PDB file of C-alpha atoms in Angstrom:
ATOM      1  CA  MET A 383      90.434  51.727 160.298  1.00  0.00           C
ATOM      2  CA  VAL A 384      90.833  54.592 162.837  1.00  0.00           C
ATOM      3  CA  LYS A 385      88.181  56.314 164.840  1.00  0.00           C
ATOM      4  CA  ILE A 386      88.596  60.086 164.926  1.00  0.00           C
ATOM      5  CA  VAL A 387      86.642  62.730 166.906  1.00  0.00           C
ATOM      6  CA  LYS A 388      86.958  66.552 166.969  1.00  0.00           C
ATOM      7  CA  VAL A 389      87.622  68.280 170.282  1.00  0.00           C
ATOM      8  CA  GLN A 390      87.700  71.914 171.405  1.00  0.00           C
ATOM      9  CA  PHE A 391      89.582  73.554 174.302  1.00  0.00           C
ATOM     10  CA  HIS A 392      87.299  76.530 174.674  1.00  0.00           C
ATOM     11  CA  ILE A 393      83.704  77.360 173.605  1.00  0.00           C
ATOM     12  CA  ALA A 394      83.595  78.245 170.019  1.00  0.00           C
ATOM     13  CA  GLY A 395      87.353  77.441 169.863  1.00  0.00           C
ATOM     14  CA  LYS A 396      89.141  75.769 166.928  1.00  0.00           C
ATOM     15  CA  LEU A 397      88.436  72.098 166.357  1.00  0.00           C
ATOM     16  CA  TYR A 398      91.155  69.630 166.631  1.00  0.00           C
ATOM     17  CA  ASP A 399      91.355  65.963 165.482  1.00  0.00           C
ATOM     18  CA  PHE A 400      92.171  63.245 167.904  1.00  0.00           C
ATOM     19  CA  GLY A 401      92.085  59.476 167.746  1.00  0.00           C
ATOM     20  CA  ALA A 402      89.492  58.011 169.876  1.00  0.00           C
ATOM     21  CA  GLY A 403      91.215  54.622 170.343  1.00  0.00           C
ATOM     22  CA  ASP A 404      88.963  51.933 172.183  1.00  0.00           C
ATOM     23  CA  LEU A 405      87.203  54.728 174.254  1.00  0.00           C
ATOM     24  CA  GLU A 406      83.408  55.127 173.833  1.00  0.00           C
ATOM     25  CA  LEU A 407      82.926  58.814 173.502  1.00  0.00           C
ATOM     26  CA  LYS A 408      80.091  61.123 172.696  1.00  0.00           C
ATOM     27  CA  PRO A 409      79.722  64.953 172.288  1.00  0.00           C
ATOM     28  CA  GLY A 410      80.138  66.743 175.517  1.00  0.00           C
ATOM     29  CA  ASP A 411      82.454  64.248 177.151  1.00  0.00           C
ATOM     30  CA  ARG A 412      85.563  65.908 178.785  1.00  0.00           C
ATOM     31  CA  VAL A 413      88.802  64.090 177.936  1.00  0.00           C
ATOM     32  CA  ILE A 414      92.591  64.358 178.653  1.00  0.00           C
ATOM     33  CA  VAL A 415      94.805  64.948 175.566  1.00  0.00           C
ATOM     34  CA  GLU A 416      98.546  65.569 174.967  1.00  0.00           C
ATOM     35  CA  THR A 417      99.290  68.708 173.146  1.00  0.00           C
ATOM     36  CA  GLU A 418     102.473  70.691 172.336  1.00  0.00           C
ATOM     37  CA  ARG A 419     101.949  72.559 175.535  1.00  0.00           C
ATOM     38  CA  GLY A 420     101.505  69.544 177.557  1.00  0.00           C
ATOM     39  CA  ARG A 421      98.416  67.776 178.885  1.00  0.00           C
ATOM     40  CA  SER A 422      95.177  69.478 178.376  1.00  0.00           C
ATOM     41  CA  LEU A 423      91.406  69.163 179.258  1.00  0.00           C
ATOM     42  CA  ALA A 424      89.261  69.200 176.214  1.00  0.00           C
ATOM     43  CA  THR A 425      85.692  68.619 175.345  1.00  0.00           C
ATOM     44  CA  VAL A 426      84.476  66.207 172.554  1.00  0.00           C
ATOM     45  CA  VAL A 427      82.296  68.005 169.830  1.00  0.00           C
ATOM     46  CA  THR A 428      81.659  65.281 167.438  1.00  0.00           C
ATOM     47  CA  PRO A 429      80.908  61.581 167.719  1.00  0.00           C
ATOM     48  CA  PRO A 430      83.655  59.209 166.532  1.00  0.00           C
ATOM     49  CA  ARG A 431      83.834  58.655 162.708  1.00  0.00           C
ATOM     50  CA  GLU A 432      85.914  55.874 161.128  1.00  0.00           C
ATOM     51  CA  PHE A 433      88.578  56.517 158.492  1.00  0.00           C
ATOM     52  CA  GLU A 434      90.943  54.388 156.501  1.00  0.00           C
ATOM     53  CA  ASN A 435      94.560  54.452 157.929  1.00  0.00           C
ATOM     54  CA  GLU A 436      95.742  56.206 154.838  1.00  0.00           C
ATOM     55  CA  HIS A 437      93.110  58.955 154.990  1.00  0.00           C
ATOM     56  CA  ALA A 438      93.947  59.814 158.728  1.00  0.00           C
ATOM     57  CA  PRO A 439      95.519  63.137 159.427  1.00  0.00           C
ATOM     58  CA  GLU A 440      99.382  63.097 159.598  1.00  0.00           C
ATOM     59  CA  GLY A 441     100.815  63.065 163.242  1.00  0.00           C
ATOM     60  CA  LEU A 442      97.352  62.167 164.697  1.00  0.00           C
ATOM     61  CA  LYS A 443      97.538  61.831 168.425  1.00  0.00           C
ATOM     62  CA  THR A 444      95.208  59.624 170.434  1.00  0.00           C
ATOM     63  CA  ILE A 445      93.021  60.793 173.501  1.00  0.00           C
ATOM     64  CA  GLN A 446      94.729  59.379 176.658  1.00  0.00           C
ATOM     65  CA  ARG A 447      91.565  58.945 178.741  1.00  0.00           C
ATOM     66  CA  LYS A 448      88.363  60.490 179.793  1.00  0.00           C
ATOM     67  CA  ALA A 449      88.524  63.094 182.534  1.00  0.00           C
ATOM     68  CA  ASP A 450      87.779  61.896 186.079  1.00  0.00           C
ATOM     69  CA  ALA A 451      86.731  63.718 189.242  1.00  0.00           C
ATOM     70  CA  ALA A 452      90.303  64.570 190.110  1.00  0.00           C
ATOM     71  CA  ASP A 453      90.800  66.168 186.761  1.00  0.00           C
ATOM     72  CA  LEU A 454      87.759  68.272 187.057  1.00  0.00           C
ATOM     73  CA  GLU A 455      88.874  69.393 190.508  1.00  0.00           C
ATOM     74  CA  SER A 456      92.131  70.312 188.980  1.00  0.00           C
ATOM     75  CA  ALA A 457      90.458  72.416 186.373  1.00  0.00           C
ATOM     76  CA  ALA A 458      88.458  74.176 189.041  1.00  0.00           C
ATOM     77  CA  ARG A 459      91.633  75.100 190.986  1.00  0.00           C
ATOM     78  CA  ASN A 460      93.117  76.523 187.924  1.00  0.00           C
ATOM     79  CA  ALA A 461      90.011  78.611 187.420  1.00  0.00           C
ATOM     80  CA  THR A 462      90.483  80.124 190.953  1.00  0.00           C
ATOM     81  CA  ARG A 463      94.254  80.773 190.252  1.00  0.00           C
ATOM     82  CA  GLU A 464      93.345  82.606 187.066  1.00  0.00           C
ATOM     83  CA  ARG A 465      90.944  84.950 188.938  1.00  0.00           C
ATOM     84  CA  ASP A 466      93.591  85.715 191.386  1.00  0.00           C
ATOM     85  CA  ALA A 467      96.389  86.286 188.964  1.00  0.00           C
ATOM     86  CA  PHE A 468      93.905  88.480 186.931  1.00  0.00           C
ATOM     87  CA  GLU A 469      93.159  90.671 189.944  1.00  0.00           C
ATOM     88  CA  PHE A 470      96.932  90.907 191.003  1.00  0.00           C
ATOM     89  CA  CYS A 471      98.136  91.687 187.294  1.00  0.00           C
ATOM     90  CA  LEU A 472      95.325  94.546 187.093  1.00  0.00           C
ATOM     91  CA  ARG A 473      96.952  96.098 190.210  1.00  0.00           C
ATOM     92  CA  LYS A 474     100.460  95.911 188.990  1.00  0.00           C
ATOM     93  CA  ILE A 475      99.394  97.475 185.578  1.00  0.00           C
ATOM     94  CA  SER A 476      97.563 100.315 187.330  1.00  0.00           C
ATOM     95  CA  GLU A 477     100.495 100.987 189.763  1.00  0.00           C
ATOM     96  CA  ARG A 478     102.925 101.104 186.599  1.00  0.00           C
ATOM     97  CA  ASN A 479     100.631 103.301 184.592  1.00  0.00           C
ATOM     98  CA  MET A 480     100.848 100.930 181.569  1.00  0.00           C
ATOM     99  CA  GLU A 481      98.860 101.610 178.577  1.00  0.00           C
ATOM    100  CA  MET A 482      97.465  98.067 178.204  1.00  0.00           C
ATOM    101  CA  LYS A 483      94.231  96.449 178.858  1.00  0.00           C
ATOM    102  CA  LEU A 484      94.222  92.913 180.520  1.00  0.00           C
ATOM    103  CA  VAL A 485      91.648  90.568 178.891  1.00  0.00           C
ATOM    104  CA  LYS A 486      92.109  87.051 180.340  1.00  0.00           C
ATOM    105  CA  VAL A 487      94.540  84.880 182.229  1.00  0.00           C
ATOM    106  CA  GLU A 488      94.871  81.094 181.311  1.00  0.00           C
ATOM    107  CA  TYR A 489      96.699  78.526 183.345  1.00  0.00           C
ATOM    108  CA  LEU A 490      97.848  75.394 181.507  1.00  0.00           C
ATOM    109  CA  PHE A 491      96.259  72.217 182.771  1.00  0.00           C
ATOM    110  CA  ASP A 492      99.297  71.196 184.734  1.00  0.00           C
ATOM    111  CA  GLY A 493     100.004  74.747 185.947  1.00  0.00           C
ATOM    112  CA  SER A 494     103.318  74.831 184.415  1.00  0.00           C
ATOM    113  CA  LYS A 495     102.559  78.283 182.715  1.00  0.00           C
ATOM    114  CA  ALA A 496     100.249  81.210 182.935  1.00  0.00           C
ATOM    115  CA  ILE A 497      99.330  83.141 179.706  1.00  0.00           C
ATOM    116  CA  PHE A 498      98.171  86.742 180.207  1.00  0.00           C
ATOM    117  CA  TYR A 499      96.178  87.980 177.184  1.00  0.00           C
ATOM    118  CA  PHE A 500      96.141  91.741 176.758  1.00  0.00           C
ATOM    119  CA  THR A 501      95.215  94.357 174.223  1.00  0.00           C
ATOM    120  CA  ALA A 502      97.169  97.696 173.557  1.00  0.00           C
ATOM    121  CA  ASP A 503      97.650 100.198 170.712  1.00  0.00           C
ATOM    122  CA  GLY A 504     101.231  99.573 170.188  1.00  0.00           C
ATOM    123  CA  ARG A 505     104.104  97.822 171.683  1.00  0.00           C
ATOM    124  CA  ILE A 506     104.475  97.525 175.379  1.00  0.00           C
ATOM    125  CA  ASP A 507     107.570  97.076 177.439  1.00  0.00           C
ATOM    126  CA  PHE A 508     106.198  94.629 180.077  1.00  0.00           C
ATOM    127  CA  ARG A 509     109.578  93.178 181.326  1.00  0.00           C
ATOM    128  CA  GLU A 510     109.231  94.498 184.815  1.00  0.00           C
ATOM    129  CA  LEU A 511     105.680  93.315 185.062  1.00  0.00           C
ATOM    130  CA  VAL A 512     106.710  89.861 184.077  1.00  0.00           C
ATOM    131  CA  LYS A 513     109.250  89.957 186.972  1.00  0.00           C
ATOM    132  CA  ASP A 514     106.438  90.962 189.387  1.00  0.00           C
ATOM    133  CA  LEU A 515     104.150  88.080 188.012  1.00  0.00           C
ATOM    134  CA  ALA A 516     106.839  85.389 188.112  1.00  0.00           C
ATOM    135  CA  HIS A 517     107.763  86.358 191.687  1.00  0.00           C
ATOM    136  CA  GLN A 518     104.271  86.308 192.834  1.00  0.00           C
ATOM    137  CA  PHE A 519     103.156  82.995 191.123  1.00  0.00           C
ATOM    138  CA  HIS A 520     106.305  81.075 190.722  1.00  0.00           C
ATOM    139  CA  THR A 521     105.498  79.670 187.316  1.00  0.00           C
ATOM    140  CA  ARG A 522     106.502  80.510 183.734  1.00  0.00           C
ATOM    141  CA  ILE A 523     104.797  83.587 182.440  1.00  0.00           C
ATOM    142  CA  GLU A 524     103.787  84.397 178.877  1.00  0.00           C
ATOM    143  CA  MET A 525     102.323  87.768 177.752  1.00  0.00           C
ATOM    144  CA  ARG A 526     100.304  87.540 174.598  1.00  0.00           C
ATOM    145  CA  GLN A 527      98.816  90.476 172.659  1.00  0.00           C
ATOM    146  CA  ILE A 528      95.666  90.016 170.864  1.00  0.00           C
ATOM    147  CA  GLY A 529      93.255  92.093 168.737  1.00  0.00           C
ATOM    148  CA  VAL A 530      89.818  93.559 169.562  1.00  0.00           C
ATOM    149  CA  ARG A 531      87.989  90.708 167.878  1.00  0.00           C
ATOM    150  CA  ASP A 532      89.830  88.043 169.964  1.00  0.00           C
ATOM    151  CA  GLU A 533      88.997  90.139 173.092  1.00  0.00           C
ATOM    152  CA  SER A 534      85.146  90.021 172.386  1.00  0.00           C
ATOM    153  CA  LYS A 535      85.400  86.489 171.599  1.00  0.00           C
ATOM    154  CA  MET A 536      87.078  85.730 175.035  1.00  0.00           C
ATOM    155  CA  ILE A 537      84.933  87.944 177.073  1.00  0.00           C
ATOM    156  CA  GLY A 538      81.684  87.401 175.387  1.00  0.00           C
ATOM    157  CA  GLY A 539      78.473  89.556 175.774  1.00  0.00           C
ATOM    158  CA  ILE A 540      75.193  90.366 174.319  1.00  0.00           C
ATOM    159  CA  GLY A 541      74.906  91.892 170.785  1.00  0.00           C
ATOM    160  CA  ILE A 542      72.605  94.593 169.520  1.00  0.00           C
ATOM    161  CA  CYS A 543      70.282  91.677 168.328  1.00  0.00           C
ATOM    162  CA  GLY A 544      69.716  90.739 171.893  1.00  0.00           C
ATOM    163  CA  ARG A 545      71.447  87.247 171.515  1.00  0.00           C
ATOM    164  CA  GLU A 546      74.931  86.114 172.835  1.00  0.00           C
ATOM    165  CA  LEU A 547      77.802  87.284 170.586  1.00  0.00           C
ATOM    166  CA  CYS A 548      78.309  84.997 167.774  1.00  0.00           C
ATOM    167  CA  CYS A 549      82.155  84.796 168.221  1.00  0.00           C
ATOM    168  CA  SER A 550      81.782  83.673 171.757  1.00  0.00           C
ATOM    169  CA  SER A 551      78.931  81.182 171.153  1.00  0.00           C
ATOM    170  CA  PHE A 552      79.501  79.211 167.890  1.00  0.00           C
ATOM    171  CA  LEU A 553      81.745  81.261 165.473  1.00  0.00           C
ATOM    172  CA  ARG A 554      84.976  79.512 165.456  1.00  0.00           C
ATOM    173  CA  ASP A 555      86.771  81.616 162.699  1.00  0.00           C
ATOM    174  CA  PHE A 556      86.662  85.266 161.689  1.00  0.00           C
ATOM    175  CA  GLU A 557      85.826  85.904 158.030  1.00  0.00           C
ATOM    176  CA  PRO A 558      86.617  89.167 156.284  1.00  0.00           C
ATOM    177  CA  VAL A 559      83.660  91.728 156.352  1.00  0.00           C
ATOM    178  CA  SER A 560      83.289  94.816 154.354  1.00  0.00           C
ATOM    179  CA  VAL A 561      80.933  97.859 154.087  1.00  0.00           C
ATOM    180  CA  LYS A 562      79.907  96.496 150.667  1.00  0.00           C
ATOM    181  CA  MET A 563      78.075  93.771 152.447  1.00  0.00           C
ATOM    182  CA  ALA A 564      75.906  96.315 154.258  1.00  0.00           C
ATOM    183  CA  LYS A 565      75.198  98.286 151.076  1.00  0.00           C
ATOM    184  CA  GLU A 566      74.033  95.216 149.113  1.00  0.00           C
ATOM    185  CA  GLN A 567      71.494  94.465 151.970  1.00  0.00           C
ATOM    186  CA  ASN A 568      70.213  97.943 151.924  1.00  0.00           C
ATOM    187  CA  LEU A 569      71.380  98.749 155.456  1.00  0.00           C
ATOM    188  CA  ALA A 570      71.832 102.076 156.918  1.00  0.00           C
ATOM    189  CA  LEU A 571      75.599 102.846 156.896  1.00  0.00           C
ATOM    190  CA  ASN A 572      75.561 104.190 160.528  1.00  0.00           C
ATOM    191  CA  PRO A 573      78.708 102.857 162.265  1.00  0.00           C
ATOM    192  CA  THR A 574      76.891 102.521 165.535  1.00  0.00           C
ATOM    193  CA  LYS A 575      74.248 100.090 163.761  1.00  0.00           C
ATOM    194  CA  ILE A 576      76.522  98.015 161.772  1.00  0.00           C
ATOM    195  CA  SER A 577      79.417  97.699 164.273  1.00  0.00           C
ATOM    196  CA  GLY A 578      79.758  95.178 167.048  1.00  0.00           C
ATOM    197  CA  GLN A 579      81.167  95.302 170.549  1.00  0.00           C
ATOM    198  CA  CYS A 580      84.646  94.994 169.215  1.00  0.00           C
ATOM    199  CA  GLY A 581      84.235  98.124 167.232  1.00  0.00           C
ATOM    200  CA  ARG A 582      84.538  96.284 164.031  1.00  0.00           C
ATOM    201  CA  LEU A 583      81.872  95.536 161.371  1.00  0.00           C
ATOM    202  CA  LEU A 584      79.236  93.033 162.544  1.00  0.00           C
ATOM    203  CA  CYS A 585      80.189  89.444 161.561  1.00  0.00           C
ATOM    204  CA  CYS A 586      76.551  88.646 160.676  1.00  0.00           C
ATOM    205  CA  LEU A 587      76.789  91.030 157.720  1.00  0.00           C
ATOM    206  CA  GLY A 588      78.487  88.099 155.927  1.00  0.00           C
ATOM    207  CA  TYR A 589      75.732  85.487 156.588  1.00  0.00           C
ATOM    208  CA  GLU A 590      73.309  86.607 153.955  1.00  0.00           C
ATOM    209  CA  PHE A 591      75.525  88.574 151.556  1.00  0.00           C
ATOM    210  CA  GLU A 592      75.610  85.831 148.929  1.00  0.00           C
ATOM    211  CA  THR A 593      71.928  85.293 149.112  1.00  0.00           C
ATOM    212  CA  TYR A 594      71.263  88.989 148.650  1.00  0.00           C
ATOM    213  CA  CYS A 595      73.717  89.139 145.709  1.00  0.00           C
ATOM    214  CA  SER A 596      71.930  86.268 143.931  1.00  0.00           C
ATOM    215  CA  LEU A 597      68.395  87.707 144.480  1.00  0.00           C
ATOM    216  CA  LYS A 598      69.498  90.907 143.127  1.00  0.00           C
ATOM    217  CA  LYS A 599      70.811  89.570 139.865  1.00  0.00           C
ATOM    218  CA  CYS A 600      67.033  88.795 138.989  1.00  0.00           C
ATOM    219  CA  LEU A 601      65.912  92.375 139.442  1.00  0.00           C
ATOM    220  CA  PRO A 602      66.627  95.497 137.463  1.00  0.00           C
ATOM    221  CA  LYS A 603      68.677  98.118 139.129  1.00  0.00           C
ATOM    222  CA  CYS A 604      67.232 101.457 140.444  1.00  0.00           C
ATOM    223  CA  GLY A 605      67.340 104.116 137.652  1.00  0.00           C
ATOM    224  CA  LYS A 606      66.615 101.573 134.879  1.00  0.00           C
ATOM    225  CA  ARG A 607      63.465 102.052 132.794  1.00  0.00           C
ATOM    226  CA  VAL A 608      61.232  98.904 132.484  1.00  0.00           C
ATOM    227  CA  ARG A 609      58.433  98.206 129.874  1.00  0.00           C
ATOM    228  CA  CYS A 610      56.233  95.281 131.108  1.00  0.00           C
ATOM    229  CA  GLY A 611      53.031  94.824 129.300  1.00  0.00           C
ATOM    230  CA  ALA A 612      51.199  98.221 129.404  1.00  0.00           C
ATOM    231  CA  VAL A 613      53.212  99.517 132.184  1.00  0.00           C
ATOM    232  CA  GLU A 614      56.322 101.569 131.500  1.00  0.00           C
ATOM    233  CA  GLY A 615      58.400 103.609 133.976  1.00  0.00           C
ATOM    234  CA  GLU A 616      61.590 104.029 135.968  1.00  0.00           C
ATOM    235  CA  VAL A 617      62.674 101.693 138.648  1.00  0.00           C
ATOM    236  CA  VAL A 618      62.770 103.523 142.078  1.00  0.00           C
ATOM    237  CA  LYS A 619      62.765 100.823 144.671  1.00  0.00           C
ATOM    238  CA  LEU A 620      63.716  97.170 145.189  1.00  0.00           C
ATOM    239  CA  ASN A 621      62.221  94.726 147.574  1.00  0.00           C
ATOM    240  CA  ILE A 622      64.915  91.986 147.332  1.00  0.00           C
ATOM    241  CA  LEU A 623      63.251  89.666 149.714  1.00  0.00           C
ATOM    242  CA  GLU A 624      59.882  89.687 148.172  1.00  0.00           C
ATOM    243  CA  GLY A 625      61.478  89.844 144.679  1.00  0.00           C
ATOM    244  CA  THR A 626      59.443  92.934 143.460  1.00  0.00           C
ATOM    245  CA  VAL A 627      60.275  96.328 142.187  1.00  0.00           C
ATOM    246  CA  ALA A 628      58.535  99.750 142.385  1.00  0.00           C
ATOM    247  CA  ILE A 629      57.994 101.579 139.071  1.00  0.00           C
ATOM    248  CA  ARG A 630      57.215 105.220 138.829  1.00  0.00           C
ATOM    249  CA  THR A 631      55.419 105.865 135.557  1.00  0.00           C
ATOM    250  CA  ASP A 632      55.544 108.917 133.371  1.00  0.00           C
ATOM    251  CA  ASP A 633      52.296 110.121 134.883  1.00  0.00           C
ATOM    252  CA  ASP A 634      53.932 110.003 138.231  1.00  0.00           C
ATOM    253  CA  ARG A 635      52.033 106.829 139.444  1.00  0.00           C
ATOM    254  CA  GLU A 636      53.865 104.065 141.541  1.00  0.00           C
ATOM    255  CA  MET A 637      53.187 100.442 140.638  1.00  0.00           C
ATOM    256  CA  ILE A 638      54.664  97.216 142.009  1.00  0.00           C
ATOM    257  CA  LEU A 639      55.894  94.605 139.478  1.00  0.00           C
ATOM    258  CA  LYS A 640      57.278  90.987 140.270  1.00  0.00           C
ATOM    259  CA  GLY A 641      60.854  90.576 139.158  1.00  0.00           C
ATOM    260  CA  ALA A 642      59.979  87.306 137.581  1.00  0.00           C
ATOM    261  CA  ASP A 643      57.595  88.964 135.217  1.00  0.00           C
ATOM    262  CA  ILE A 644      60.361  91.306 133.759  1.00  0.00           C
ATOM    263  CA  LYS A 645      62.332  90.008 130.843  1.00  0.00           C
ATOM    264  CA  PRO A 646      65.823  91.092 130.161  1.00  0.00           C
ATOM    265  CA  ASP A 647      64.766  92.644 126.793  1.00  0.00           C
ATOM    266  CA  GLN A 648      62.308  94.720 128.565  1.00  0.00           C
ATOM    267  CA  ILE A 649      64.852  96.646 130.573  1.00  0.00           C
ATOM    268  CA  PHE A 650      66.746  99.467 129.059  1.00  0.00           C
ATOM    269  CA  ASP A 651      68.831 102.786 130.044  1.00  0.00           C
ATOM    270  CA  ARG A 652      67.136 105.815 131.138  1.00  0.00           C
ATOM    271  CA  PRO A 653      67.305 108.463 128.170  1.00  0.00           C
ATOM    272  CA  LYS A 654      69.759 111.231 128.567  1.00  0.00           C
ATOM    273  CA  GLN A 655      68.433 114.458 129.505  1.00  0.00           C
ATOM    274  CA  PRO A 656      68.661 117.225 126.873  1.00  0.00           C
ATOM    275  CA  ARG A 657      70.828 120.328 127.698  1.00  0.00           C
ATOM    276  CA  LYS A 658      69.277 123.086 129.529  1.00  0.00           C
ATOM    277  CA  ASP A 659      70.380 125.637 126.878  1.00  0.00           C
ATOM    278  CA  GLY A 660      68.803 123.366 124.164  1.00  0.00           C
ATOM    279  CA  GLY A 661      71.924 123.764 122.058  1.00  0.00           C
ATOM    280  CA  LYS A 662      71.024 127.331 121.390  1.00  0.00           C
ATOM    281  CA  GLU A 663      73.553 130.251 121.224  1.00  0.00           C
ATOM    282  CA  LYS A 664      73.682 131.910 124.645  1.00  0.00           C
ATOM    283  CA  GLU A 665      71.975 135.342 125.213  1.00  0.00           C
ATOM    284  CA  PRO A 666      74.531 138.117 125.407  1.00  0.00           C
ATOM    285  CA  LYS A 667      75.311 138.955 129.164  1.00  0.00           C
ATOM    286  CA  ALA A 668      74.215 142.302 130.736  1.00  0.00           C
ATOM    287  CA  SER A 669      76.753 144.647 131.812  1.00  0.00           C
ATOM    288  CA  PRO A 670      76.671 145.979 135.423  1.00  0.00           C
ATOM    289  CA  ASP A 671      75.057 149.212 134.270  1.00  0.00           C
ATOM    290  CA  GLY A 672      72.144 147.280 132.459  1.00  0.00           C
ATOM    291  CA  GLU A 673      73.473 147.410 128.920  1.00  0.00           C
ATOM    292  CA  ALA A 674      74.192 144.361 126.869  1.00  0.00           C
ATOM    293  CA  THR A 675      77.610 143.570 125.447  1.00  0.00           C
ATOM    294  CA  GLU A 676      77.533 141.708 122.153  1.00  0.00           C
ATOM    295  CA  LYS A 677      79.765 138.804 121.166  1.00  0.00           C
ATOM    296  CA  GLY A 678      82.387 139.931 118.851  1.00  0.00           C
ATOM    297  CA  GLY A 679      82.287 143.699 120.128  1.00  0.00           C
ATOM    298  CA  ASP A 680      85.124 146.019 120.340  1.00  0.00           C
ATOM    299  CA  GLU A 681      86.286 144.650 123.642  1.00  0.00           C
ATOM    300  CA  GLN A 682      86.436 141.126 122.609  1.00  0.00           C
ATOM    301  CA  GLN A 683      88.257 142.084 119.485  1.00  0.00           C
ATOM    302  CA  ARG A 684      90.891 143.858 121.555  1.00  0.00           C
ATOM    303  CA  ASN A 685      91.249 140.671 123.805  1.00  0.00           C
ATOM    304  CA  GLY A 686      91.763 138.652 120.500  1.00  0.00           C
ATOM    305  CA  HIS A 687      94.450 140.815 119.294  1.00  0.00           C
ATOM    306  CA  GLN A 688      96.330 140.792 122.676  1.00  0.00           C
ATOM    307  CA  HIS A 689      96.196 136.971 122.758  1.00  0.00           C
ATOM    308  CA  ARG A 690      97.576 136.737 119.230  1.00  0.00           C
ATOM    309  CA  ASP A 691     100.415 139.054 119.992  1.00  0.00           C
ATOM    310  CA  ARG A 692     101.297 137.079 123.148  1.00  0.00           C
ATOM    311  CA  ARG A 693     101.436 133.891 121.116  1.00  0.00           C
ATOM    312  CA  ARG A 694     103.587 135.347 118.394  1.00  0.00           C
ATOM    313  CA  ASP A 695     105.992 136.651 121.062  1.00  0.00           C
ATOM    314  CA  LYS A 696     106.205 133.248 122.638  1.00  0.00           C
ATOM    315  CA  GLN A 697     107.036 131.597 119.296  1.00  0.00           C
ATOM    316  CA  LYS A 698     109.842 134.025 118.584  1.00  0.00           C
ATOM    317  CA  LYS A 699     111.479 133.185 121.956  1.00  0.00           C
ATOM    318  CA  GLU A 700     111.296 129.501 121.405  1.00  0.00           C
ATOM    319  CA  LYS A 701     113.038 129.863 117.903  1.00  0.00           C
ATOM    320  CA  LYS A 702     115.891 131.815 119.702  1.00  0.00           C
TER     321      LYS A 702
END
């Protein structure tokens, strides 16, 4: 048997499996783990769970030890170095008029590398900037370009709902979001109302999308006609959460029906509207001087003869 815990390196970051060994761990404990980038400080998210050895993830690493006071002091020093590096890099970007936005600076736990996260519209030549940073901080420098969603996740903030951003508080992975999700929930398609701080569609549009789709399956669509008991009319409005529909009857009354009371055989398409001309022959058009010109008059006969002559000439040319 092997004990496995999940840890994270940042708030709302990805979860990684590590072996607990003989350590007594609980959520919230700070631990030292070995990663591909070297030693790192992580936070335990889940309590230890036992698994059979054959069910353990391949290449599972074991937590080295719990973090002590010296480790926490080292992390605090790195945080101070990150703030200094951020301010220095901002000045250099401004001096060089570089079209990039610095988002965050991260030092590895052992201080062997500094990672500078930035956003930009296109490719940036930052070779001279890297030289300035390496000369100033005497460590390895890595410039990493990220997207606007990752920027909001790193910086954090308050959403239009008044709560902390989902991506910076609990949302670990970004799921695809589409305008269709807003349409299905009858939301106003105003970009300022359905977009987050990153400028992309709100992640929360996907939280209730499947629920709305399942509830709408039980209701007739707008424009359908419904015959339920003595009530017959056209569906003009849906209340998905309450499971009701508004019906406008032929005498222009509006009634509310429960979707559960409407059977599939009581729903049918709206009848097609008859043609405005009623299928009758059109009245002869009036000429500019007020006199009517009849269909089949001398003028139309002349036009018909000219059209026939042109068609005959065309056929002769094709034979040649």
